[in-house]
Tab-separated table of C-alpha atoms in Angstrom:
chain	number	residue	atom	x	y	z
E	1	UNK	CA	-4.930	-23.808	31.884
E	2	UNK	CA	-2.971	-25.334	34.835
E	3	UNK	CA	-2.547	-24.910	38.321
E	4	UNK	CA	0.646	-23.733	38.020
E	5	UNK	CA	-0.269	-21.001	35.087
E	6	UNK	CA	-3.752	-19.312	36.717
E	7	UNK	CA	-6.018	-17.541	33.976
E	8	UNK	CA	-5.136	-14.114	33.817
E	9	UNK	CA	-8.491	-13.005	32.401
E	10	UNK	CA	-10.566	-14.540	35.331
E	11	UNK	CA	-11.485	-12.906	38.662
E	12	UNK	CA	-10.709	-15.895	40.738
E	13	UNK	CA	-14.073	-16.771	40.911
E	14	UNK	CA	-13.751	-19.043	37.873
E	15	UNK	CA	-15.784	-16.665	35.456
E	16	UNK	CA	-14.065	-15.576	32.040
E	17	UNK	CA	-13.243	-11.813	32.210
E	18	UNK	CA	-12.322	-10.357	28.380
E	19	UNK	CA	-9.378	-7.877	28.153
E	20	UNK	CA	-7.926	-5.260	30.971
E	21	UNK	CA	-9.775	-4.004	33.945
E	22	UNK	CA	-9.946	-0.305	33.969
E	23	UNK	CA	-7.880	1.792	31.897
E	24	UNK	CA	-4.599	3.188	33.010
E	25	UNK	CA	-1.519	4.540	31.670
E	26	UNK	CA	-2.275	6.687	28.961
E	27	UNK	CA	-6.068	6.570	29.373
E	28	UNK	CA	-7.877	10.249	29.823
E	29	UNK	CA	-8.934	9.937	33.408
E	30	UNK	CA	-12.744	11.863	34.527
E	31	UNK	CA	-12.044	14.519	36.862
E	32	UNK	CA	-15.043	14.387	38.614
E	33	UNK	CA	-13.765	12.839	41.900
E	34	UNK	CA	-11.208	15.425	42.293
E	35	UNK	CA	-11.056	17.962	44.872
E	36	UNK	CA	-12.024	21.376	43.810
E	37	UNK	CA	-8.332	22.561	44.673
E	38	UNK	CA	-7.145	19.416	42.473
E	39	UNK	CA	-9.500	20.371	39.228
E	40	UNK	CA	-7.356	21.554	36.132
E	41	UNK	CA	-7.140	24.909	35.413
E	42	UNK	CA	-6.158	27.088	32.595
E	43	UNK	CA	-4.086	29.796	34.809
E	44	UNK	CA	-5.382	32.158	37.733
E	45	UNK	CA	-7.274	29.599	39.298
E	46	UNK	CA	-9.663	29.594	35.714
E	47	UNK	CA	-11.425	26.061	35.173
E	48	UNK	CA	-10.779	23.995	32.139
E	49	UNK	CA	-13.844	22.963	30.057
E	50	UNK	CA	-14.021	19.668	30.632
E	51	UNK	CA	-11.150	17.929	29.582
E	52	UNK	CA	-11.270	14.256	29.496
E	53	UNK	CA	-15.119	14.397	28.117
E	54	UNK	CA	-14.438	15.173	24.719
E	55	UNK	CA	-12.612	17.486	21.893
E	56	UNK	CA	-13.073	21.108	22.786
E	57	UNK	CA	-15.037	23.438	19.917
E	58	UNK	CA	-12.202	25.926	18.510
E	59	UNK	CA	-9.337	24.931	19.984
E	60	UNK	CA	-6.983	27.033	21.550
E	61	UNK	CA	-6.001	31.025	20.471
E	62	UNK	CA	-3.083	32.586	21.685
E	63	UNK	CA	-5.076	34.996	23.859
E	64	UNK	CA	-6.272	31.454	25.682
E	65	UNK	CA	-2.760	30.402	26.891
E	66	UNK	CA	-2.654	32.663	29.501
E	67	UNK	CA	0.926	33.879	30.974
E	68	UNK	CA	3.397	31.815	29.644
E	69	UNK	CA	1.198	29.165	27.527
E	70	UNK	CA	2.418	27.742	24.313
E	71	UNK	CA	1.915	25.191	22.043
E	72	UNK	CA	4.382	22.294	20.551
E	73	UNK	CA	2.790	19.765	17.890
E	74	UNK	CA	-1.019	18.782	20.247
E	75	UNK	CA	0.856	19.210	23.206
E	76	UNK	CA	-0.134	22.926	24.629
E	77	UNK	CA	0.750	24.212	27.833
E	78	UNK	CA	-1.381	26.823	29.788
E	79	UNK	CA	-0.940	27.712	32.893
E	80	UNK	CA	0.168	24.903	35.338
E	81	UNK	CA	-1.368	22.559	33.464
E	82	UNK	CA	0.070	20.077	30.220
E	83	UNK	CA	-2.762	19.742	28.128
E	84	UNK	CA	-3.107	17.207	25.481
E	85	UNK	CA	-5.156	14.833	23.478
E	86	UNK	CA	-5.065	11.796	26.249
E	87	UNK	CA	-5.604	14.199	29.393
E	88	UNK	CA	-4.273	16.946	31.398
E	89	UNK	CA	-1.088	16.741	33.159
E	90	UNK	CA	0.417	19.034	36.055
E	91	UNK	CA	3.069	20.830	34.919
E	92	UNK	CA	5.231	20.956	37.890
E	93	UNK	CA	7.847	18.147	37.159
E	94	UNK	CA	7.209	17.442	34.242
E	95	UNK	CA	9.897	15.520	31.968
E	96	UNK	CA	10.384	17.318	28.200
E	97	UNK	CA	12.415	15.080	25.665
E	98	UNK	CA	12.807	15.719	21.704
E	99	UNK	CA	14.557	12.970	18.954
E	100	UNK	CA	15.086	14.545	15.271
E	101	UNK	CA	14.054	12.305	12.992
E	102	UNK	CA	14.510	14.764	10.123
E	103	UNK	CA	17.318	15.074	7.541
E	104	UNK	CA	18.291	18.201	4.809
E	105	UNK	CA	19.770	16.675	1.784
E	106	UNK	CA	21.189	18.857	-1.110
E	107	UNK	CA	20.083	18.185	-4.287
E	108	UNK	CA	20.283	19.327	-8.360
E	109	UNK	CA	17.170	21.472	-8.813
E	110	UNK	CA	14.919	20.248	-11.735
E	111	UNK	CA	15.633	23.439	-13.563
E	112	UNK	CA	18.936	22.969	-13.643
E	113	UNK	CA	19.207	19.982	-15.052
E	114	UNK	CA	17.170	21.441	-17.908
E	115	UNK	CA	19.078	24.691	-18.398
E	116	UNK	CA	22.162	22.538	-18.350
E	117	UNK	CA	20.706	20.787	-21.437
E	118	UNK	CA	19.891	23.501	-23.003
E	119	UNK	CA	22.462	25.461	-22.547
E	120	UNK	CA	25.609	22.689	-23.059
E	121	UNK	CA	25.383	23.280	-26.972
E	122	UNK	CA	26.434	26.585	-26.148
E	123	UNK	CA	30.507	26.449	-25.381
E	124	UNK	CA	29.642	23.519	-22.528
E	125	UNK	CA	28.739	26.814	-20.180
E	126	UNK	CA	25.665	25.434	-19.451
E	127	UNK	CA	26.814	22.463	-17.557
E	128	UNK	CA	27.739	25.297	-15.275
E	129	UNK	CA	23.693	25.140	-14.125
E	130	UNK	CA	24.659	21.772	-12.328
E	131	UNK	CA	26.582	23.636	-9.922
E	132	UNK	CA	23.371	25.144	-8.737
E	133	UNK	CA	22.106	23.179	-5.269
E	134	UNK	CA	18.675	23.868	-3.407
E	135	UNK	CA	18.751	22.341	0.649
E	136	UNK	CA	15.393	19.797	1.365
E	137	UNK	CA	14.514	18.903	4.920
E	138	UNK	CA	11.822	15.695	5.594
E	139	UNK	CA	11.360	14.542	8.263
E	140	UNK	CA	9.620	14.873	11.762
E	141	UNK	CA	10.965	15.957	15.410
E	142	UNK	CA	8.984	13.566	18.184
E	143	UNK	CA	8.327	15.566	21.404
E	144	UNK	CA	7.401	13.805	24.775
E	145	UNK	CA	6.461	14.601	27.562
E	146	UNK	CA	5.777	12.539	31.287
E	147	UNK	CA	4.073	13.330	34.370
E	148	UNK	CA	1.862	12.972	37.000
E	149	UNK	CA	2.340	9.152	35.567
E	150	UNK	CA	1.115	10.151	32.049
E	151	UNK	CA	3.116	10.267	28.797
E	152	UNK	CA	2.571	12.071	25.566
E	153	UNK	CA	4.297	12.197	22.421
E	154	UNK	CA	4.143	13.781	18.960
E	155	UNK	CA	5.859	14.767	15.538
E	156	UNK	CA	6.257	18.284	14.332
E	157	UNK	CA	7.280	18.150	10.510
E	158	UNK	CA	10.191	20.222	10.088
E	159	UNK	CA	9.894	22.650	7.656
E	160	UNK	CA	13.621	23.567	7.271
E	161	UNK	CA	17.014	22.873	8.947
E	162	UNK	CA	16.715	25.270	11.752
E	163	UNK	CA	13.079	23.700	12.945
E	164	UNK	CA	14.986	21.214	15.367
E	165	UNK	CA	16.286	24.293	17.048
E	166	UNK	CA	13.647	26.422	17.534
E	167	UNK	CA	11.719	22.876	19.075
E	168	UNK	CA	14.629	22.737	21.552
E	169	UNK	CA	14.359	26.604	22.243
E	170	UNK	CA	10.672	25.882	23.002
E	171	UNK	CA	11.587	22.741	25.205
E	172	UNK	CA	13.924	25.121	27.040
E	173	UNK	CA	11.048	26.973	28.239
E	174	UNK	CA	8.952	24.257	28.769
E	175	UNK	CA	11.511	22.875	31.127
E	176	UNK	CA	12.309	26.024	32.975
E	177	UNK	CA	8.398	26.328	33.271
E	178	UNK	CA	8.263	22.266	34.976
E	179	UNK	CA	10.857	23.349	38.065
């Protein structure tokens, strides 16, 4: 390269360097540098196994969350602590955000159409069937969530038309929980 465009993958020493230096954004961080007072906890001052080194056996039950704990999608909060698949993240300040990215359509139930078949030899009544509608939601609502310079995001399928509000009803608490 040229003088004027320096290697970025050297260490100004002239020797080739492959890829980033240590990982950052994103990244799960070891705790074991922290301060006891800094460690992560899972409410009332209770230590976290070992986040950062590694899935942990049996997940989470509802009698784990502690006061106030929840879960949304792999995001679960307990205590004052964000806990998630990349890390831990402090609760206090935290920045909650959902996007719907689901849609309900109404369609013509496969039944119908055949009862309408079936039944149109019969006085054309049958084509009365094709009135009949059934309501489909697809789709996924993506939930972030940033702090303590970490950011987290995943998609909860929704499962009807009212899932996008009972996310935001959970992000309401979530957010009254970050202040």
């Amino acid at each position: 390269m040229s003088e004027q465009q320096p290697n970025p993958y050297s260490d100004h020493s002239g020797d080739y360097k492959w890829g980033p230096g240590n990982p950052g954004y994103g990244y799960p961080q070891p705790y074991g540098d922290l301060p006891a007072n800094q460690q992560p906890t899972l409410g009332a001052g209770m230590p976290a196994p070992g986040f950062g080194a590694g899935p942990v056996a049996g997940g989470y039950g509802a009698a784990g969350f502690g006061a106030g704990g929840f879960a949304l999608g792999d995001i679960t909060v307990a205590g004052d602590q964000i806990i998630t698949p990349s890390g831990t993240m402090p609760l206090k300040g935290a920045m909650w955000n959902a996007v719907d990215f689901s849609r309900t359509e109404e369609k013509i139930p496969t039944h119908a159409i055949v009862l309408a078949i079936v039944f149109a030899l019969a006085c054309l009544l049958g084509l009365l069937f094709l009135l009949m509608k059934e309501k489909v939601t697809t789709g996924f609502i993506q939930v972030t969530v940033s702090s303590g310079g970490r950011h987290h995001a995943t998609m909860i399928p929704a499962a009807d038309a009212y899932t996008m509000q009972w996310v935001m009803g959970q992000l309401s608490y979530a957010r009254s929980l970050s202040v």
